Coordinates of C-alpha atoms in Angstrom, one line a residue:
X1 CA -27.6 46.7 -109.7
X2 CA -26.9 49.8 -111.1
X3 CA -24.5 50.2 -113.8
X4 CA -20.7 51.5 -113.9
X5 CA -19.6 53.7 -116.9
X6 CA -15.6 54.8 -117.4
X7 CA -15.4 57.6 -119.6
X8 CA -12.7 59.5 -121.4
X9 CA -13.4 62.9 -120.3
X10 CA -10.1 63.7 -123.6
X11 CA -7.4 65.5 -122.7
X12 CA -7.4 69.1 -121.6
X13 CA -10.3 70.7 -124.3
X14 CA -13.7 70.0 -122.9
X15 CA -14.6 69.5 -126.6
X16 CA -13.0 66.4 -126.3
X17 CA -15.7 64.5 -124.3
X18 CA -16.9 62.1 -126.6
X19 CA -21.0 62.4 -127.6
X20 CA -22.1 59.3 -125.3
X21 CA -19.6 60.4 -122.4
X22 CA -21.9 63.1 -123.0
X23 CA -25.0 61.4 -122.7
X24 CA -24.0 59.1 -119.9
X25 CA -22.4 61.7 -117.7
X26 CA -25.6 63.9 -118.4
X27 CA -27.2 61.3 -116.8
X28 CA -25.2 60.2 -114.0
X29 CA -26.5 60.2 -110.4
X30 CA -23.3 59.0 -109.1
X31 CA -19.7 61.0 -110.7
X32 CA -16.5 60.3 -109.8
X33 CA -13.7 62.4 -110.9
X34 CA -10.6 62.8 -111.1
X35 CA -7.6 65.4 -110.8
X36 CA -6.9 65.2 -114.4
X37 CA -10.5 65.8 -116.0
X38 CA -11.8 69.5 -116.5
X39 CA -14.5 70.2 -113.7
X40 CA -15.9 72.4 -116.0
X41 CA -17.1 68.9 -117.2
X42 CA -19.5 69.0 -113.6
X43 CA -21.3 71.3 -115.2
X44 CA -23.5 69.3 -117.9
X45 CA -24.3 66.7 -114.4
X46 CA -28.6 66.4 -114.0
X47 CA -28.9 68.7 -110.6
X48 CA -30.0 65.5 -108.5
X49 CA -26.1 63.8 -109.2
X50 CA -23.5 63.6 -106.7
X51 CA -20.2 64.1 -106.8
X52 CA -17.1 62.2 -105.4
X53 CA -13.4 63.8 -105.7
X54 CA -10.7 61.0 -106.5
X55 CA -8.1 63.1 -107.2
X56 CA -4.4 62.1 -107.2
X57 CA -1.5 63.9 -106.8
X58 CA 2.6 62.6 -107.5
X59 CA 2.7 60.8 -103.9
X60 CA -0.6 62.1 -102.8
X61 CA -3.2 60.6 -103.4
X62 CA -6.6 61.9 -102.3
X63 CA -8.4 58.0 -102.5
X64 CA -6.2 55.5 -103.0
X65 CA -6.9 52.7 -106.1
X66 CA -8.1 49.9 -103.0
X67 CA -10.2 52.6 -102.4
X68 CA -11.4 53.3 -105.6
X69 CA -12.2 50.0 -105.7
X70 CA -14.3 49.4 -102.8
X71 CA -15.9 52.6 -103.5
X72 CA -17.0 51.2 -107.2
X73 CA -18.7 48.3 -105.4
X74 CA -20.5 50.3 -102.9
X75 CA -22.4 52.3 -105.2
X76 CA -22.6 50.4 -108.2
X77 CA -24.9 47.8 -106.4
X78 CA -27.6 50.0 -106.4
X79 CA -29.5 51.3 -108.6
X80 CA -28.2 54.2 -110.5
X81 CA -26.3 55.2 -113.1
X82 CA -22.0 55.3 -112.7
X83 CA -20.3 57.6 -114.0
X84 CA -16.4 56.9 -113.5
X85 CA -15.1 59.5 -115.2
X86 CA -11.4 59.9 -116.1
X87 CA -8.4 61.9 -117.9
X88 CA -7.4 61.2 -121.5
X89 CA -8.6 57.2 -122.8
X90 CA -9.9 55.2 -119.9
X91 CA -8.1 52.6 -121.2
X92 CA -4.8 53.9 -121.4
X93 CA -2.3 54.3 -118.3
X94 CA -5.7 54.8 -115.9
X95 CA -5.9 51.7 -114.5
X96 CA -9.7 51.0 -116.0
X97 CA -7.9 46.9 -115.9
X98 CA -7.9 47.5 -112.2
X99 CA -10.9 48.8 -111.4
X100 CA -12.8 46.7 -113.7
X101 CA -11.5 43.3 -112.3
X102 CA -12.7 44.1 -109.2
X103 CA -16.2 44.5 -110.3
X104 CA -16.4 42.2 -112.3
X105 CA -15.3 40.2 -108.8
X106 CA -18.6 41.4 -107.7
X107 CA -20.8 40.8 -111.0
X108 CA -21.2 44.4 -111.9
X109 CA -22.2 45.3 -115.1
X110 CA -20.2 48.2 -116.2
X111 CA -19.4 49.7 -119.5
X112 CA -16.2 51.6 -121.0
X113 CA -16.9 54.9 -123.3
X114 CA -12.8 55.5 -124.6
X115 CA -11.9 59.4 -124.7
X116 CA -9.6 61.3 -126.2
X117 CA -5.8 60.2 -125.0
X118 CA -3.2 62.7 -124.1
X119 CA -0.8 62.0 -126.7
X120 CA -3.6 62.6 -129.3
X121 CA -4.3 65.7 -127.9
X122 CA -1.4 67.6 -127.0
X123 CA 0.6 65.9 -130.4
X124 CA -2.8 67.8 -132.7
X125 CA -2.1 71.6 -130.1
X126 CA 0.5 71.2 -131.0
X127 CA 0.7 70.0 -135.1
X128 CA 3.0 67.6 -134.4
X129 CA 1.5 64.4 -136.3
X130 CA 2.2 61.0 -134.5
X131 CA 2.5 59.8 -138.2
X132 CA 4.5 60.8 -140.8
X133 CA 4.7 59.7 -144.7
X134 CA 8.2 60.1 -144.6
X135 CA 9.1 59.8 -141.0
X136 CA 7.0 57.9 -139.3
X137 CA 5.2 54.0 -139.8
X138 CA 4.4 52.9 -136.2
X139 CA 3.6 54.7 -133.3
X140 CA 4.6 53.7 -129.1
X141 CA 3.1 54.9 -126.6
X142 CA 4.5 54.6 -122.8
X143 CA 4.9 55.6 -119.4
X144 CA 7.7 56.4 -117.7
X145 CA 7.1 55.0 -114.6
X146 CA 7.4 51.4 -115.9
X147 CA 8.2 48.7 -113.5
X148 CA 12.5 48.1 -112.0
X149 CA 13.5 45.3 -114.7
X150 CA 11.3 47.0 -117.4
X151 CA 13.1 48.3 -120.5
X152 CA 11.8 49.8 -123.8
X153 CA 13.3 49.5 -127.2
X154 CA 14.0 53.2 -127.5
X155 CA 16.4 52.2 -130.5
X156 CA 14.4 50.7 -132.8
X157 CA 11.0 52.7 -131.7
X158 CA 12.1 55.1 -132.9
X159 CA 13.4 54.2 -136.1
X160 CA 11.0 55.2 -138.1
X161 CA 8.8 56.1 -135.9
X162 CA 7.8 58.6 -132.6
X163 CA 7.6 57.4 -129.1
X164 CA 5.1 59.2 -126.8
X165 CA 6.1 59.4 -123.0
X166 CA 3.3 60.3 -120.6
X167 CA 3.8 61.8 -117.2
X168 CA 7.7 61.8 -118.3
X169 CA 9.2 64.6 -116.8
X170 CA 10.0 63.3 -113.8
X171 CA 12.4 60.4 -114.8
X172 CA 13.8 63.0 -117.8
X173 CA 16.9 62.1 -116.4
X174 CA 17.2 58.0 -116.4
X175 CA 15.1 58.3 -119.6
X176 CA 18.1 60.3 -122.3
X177 CA 21.0 57.9 -120.2
X178 CA 18.4 54.9 -121.1
X179 CA 18.0 57.1 -125.0
X180 CA 21.8 57.9 -125.4
X181 CA 23.0 54.1 -124.1
X182 CA 21.3 52.4 -126.8
X183 CA 23.1 54.8 -129.4
X184 CA 19.4 57.4 -130.3
X185 CA 20.6 59.7 -132.7
X186 CA 21.0 62.6 -129.8
X187 CA 20.2 65.3 -132.3
X188 CA 17.1 63.5 -132.8
X189 CA 13.9 65.8 -132.6
X190 CA 11.8 66.2 -128.9
X191 CA 9.1 68.3 -128.1
X192 CA 7.2 68.3 -124.7
X193 CA 3.6 70.0 -124.9
X194 CA 2.3 70.5 -120.8
X195 CA -1.0 71.4 -119.9
X196 CA -2.2 69.7 -124.4
X197 CA -5.0 71.4 -125.8
X198 CA -6.0 73.9 -122.9
X199 CA -5.4 78.0 -123.7
X200 CA -2.2 77.7 -120.7
X201 CA -0.3 74.4 -122.8
X202 CA 3.3 74.8 -123.4
X203 CA 4.9 73.6 -126.2
X204 CA 9.1 73.1 -125.8
X205 CA 10.9 71.1 -128.6
X206 CA 14.7 70.9 -127.7
X207 CA 16.6 67.3 -129.1
X208 CA 17.9 63.6 -127.1
X209 CA 21.3 65.4 -125.5
X210 CA 19.1 69.3 -125.3
X211 CA 15.8 67.4 -123.3
X212 CA 16.2 67.8 -119.8
X213 CA 18.9 71.0 -119.4
X214 CA 15.1 72.1 -121.4
X215 CA 12.7 71.0 -119.0
X216 CA 14.8 72.6 -116.3
X217 CA 15.3 76.0 -117.7
X218 CA 11.4 76.1 -118.8
X219 CA 10.8 74.5 -115.8
X220 CA 8.9 71.7 -117.6
X221 CA 6.1 70.1 -114.6
X222 CA 3.4 67.0 -114.9
X223 CA 0.9 66.8 -116.6
X224 CA 3.5 66.7 -119.7
X225 CA 3.6 64.7 -122.6
X226 CA 6.9 64.0 -124.2
X227 CA 6.4 62.5 -127.6
X228 CA 10.0 61.8 -129.4
X229 CA 10.6 60.8 -133.1
X230 CA 11.0 63.0 -136.4
X231 CA 7.7 63.8 -136.4
X232 CA 8.6 66.8 -134.3
X233 CA 10.9 68.7 -136.9
X234 CA 6.6 69.0 -138.1
X235 CA 6.0 72.4 -136.3
X236 CA 6.7 74.6 -137.1
X237 CA 6.7 77.6 -134.5
X238 CA 3.6 77.7 -133.3
X239 CA 0.7 76.0 -134.6
X240 CA -3.1 76.6 -135.1
X241 CA -4.2 76.2 -131.8
X242 CA -1.6 78.2 -130.1
X243 CA -3.0 80.9 -132.7
X244 CA -6.8 81.2 -131.9
X245 CA -7.3 84.5 -130.0
X246 CA -7.6 83.8 -126.8
X247 CA -4.9 82.0 -126.5
X248 CA -3.1 81.7 -123.0
X249 CA -6.1 83.3 -122.1
X250 CA -6.6 82.6 -117.9
X251 CA -9.6 83.5 -117.7
X252 CA -12.2 83.0 -114.6
X253 CA -16.4 83.8 -115.3
X254 CA -18.8 84.3 -112.6
X255 CA -22.2 84.8 -112.2
X256 CA -24.7 84.2 -109.5
X257 CA -27.1 82.4 -111.7
X258 CA -25.7 78.3 -112.4
X259 CA -23.3 79.0 -115.8
X260 CA -24.5 77.0 -119.0
X261 CA -22.0 75.0 -120.4
X262 CA -22.5 76.2 -123.8
X263 CA -21.4 79.7 -122.6
X264 CA -18.0 78.2 -121.4
X265 CA -17.2 76.9 -124.6
X266 CA -17.8 79.7 -126.4
X267 CA -14.1 80.7 -124.4
X268 CA -12.4 77.5 -125.2
X269 CA -13.0 77.6 -128.7
X270 CA -11.5 81.1 -129.0
X271 CA -8.2 78.5 -126.9
X272 CA -8.8 80.5 -123.9
X273 CA -8.1 78.2 -120.2
X274 CA -11.3 79.4 -119.3
X275 CA -13.4 78.1 -115.3
X276 CA -16.3 79.2 -114.2
X277 CA -18.0 79.4 -111.0
X278 CA -21.6 80.1 -109.4
X279 CA -21.0 82.1 -106.8
X280 CA -24.3 83.3 -103.8
X281 CA -26.7 82.0 -101.6
X282 CA -28.8 80.6 -104.4
X283 CA -25.0 78.6 -105.6
X284 CA -25.0 75.0 -107.1
X285 CA -23.1 74.1 -103.4
X286 CA -21.9 70.6 -104.9
X287 CA -19.0 72.2 -106.8
X288 CA -17.4 74.0 -103.3
X289 CA -15.3 71.6 -103.0
X290 CA -15.6 71.5 -106.9
X291 CA -14.0 75.3 -107.1
X292 CA -11.9 75.0 -103.6
X293 CA -9.4 72.3 -105.0
X294 CA -9.4 73.5 -108.8
X295 CA -8.6 77.1 -107.7
X296 CA -6.4 75.5 -105.3
X297 CA -4.0 73.9 -107.8
X298 CA -4.7 77.2 -111.0
X299 CA -4.8 81.0 -111.2
X300 CA -5.9 83.1 -113.1
X301 CA -5.2 87.0 -114.8
X302 CA -8.9 88.1 -116.1
X303 CA -12.0 87.7 -114.9
X304 CA -15.5 88.0 -116.3
X305 CA -18.7 88.7 -114.6
X306 CA -21.6 87.7 -116.1
X307 CA -23.7 89.4 -114.0
X308 CA -22.1 92.6 -113.5
X309 CA -23.3 93.2 -110.3
X310 CA -19.8 91.1 -108.9
X311 CA -18.3 93.9 -109.7
X312 CA -18.6 95.5 -106.9
X313 CA -17.9 92.2 -104.6
X314 CA -14.9 90.0 -105.2
X315 CA -11.7 92.1 -107.1
X316 CA -10.4 89.5 -107.8
X317 CA -10.2 84.4 -107.8
X318 CA -8.7 84.7 -104.2
X319 CA -11.7 86.6 -103.3
X320 CA -13.7 84.7 -103.9
X321 CA -12.1 81.1 -103.4
X322 CA -11.9 82.0 -99.3
X323 CA -15.5 83.0 -99.8
X324 CA -16.4 79.3 -100.9
X325 CA -13.8 78.0 -97.9
X326 CA -15.5 79.3 -95.5

């Protein structure tokens, strides 16, 4: 029997991975990773590790939950280390309870490695404290995708408190309606943080009254976190992360050699949104599928050639993508 580790990858910024998560990831024989995991973390894997993509898109699941559960049993029964790499913290809206129950029923050993959840990352990287001595003495983490008969006491929870709504953009109209029905002040501050803690992060402020129109105007999409509460008023324009020199720069790194993880961090530490690709016949072909789905989801404005010979081979990211596909 092997062992399955549920590892929280943190939210966005690859440096939010914990030291324990890094150690386990480096020793893994199999890595099952989600869509919201920054794939540059796979550069920490050993050369023999196997990658399995289980990413879920809204209304289009690559692997359904029951198939993921079955996969965990299959790989967990072998004498190997398995990492189930999840975005944020696996225990917060990550369905880890269902997956653990499956392993328990089969007698498979497991551990949970907590991660930095989106509420902590998105708020901190936007200059919004989730609690504040004057404004908020309690914090509620909730998902907008609730059961039909489930309700939230918005009135009570926003009274001297903060609510963080995960994946709330899709249900923002019904959320606004419930807030107003419960007589929450229409002027209560709201922040919407899209792609929190990545260089493509957007933080938009509004009120309960204007939140729907604001989200529509700015065409905000998931992954996005909605923060409700007076703590939002602590944000005074662009904060520390958004003031870093490379914030907003979308940079694609290219090299013919394996790209060192520390090289990637040299850019993210300055606020850039970075992805890295090794190209050429000697590339690590495990990453071909990783690159395909990631580049189909994201675009980059700048290409940095770590091997200058590549300047004659590629003009933009789509040339790289076409090579990976073909």
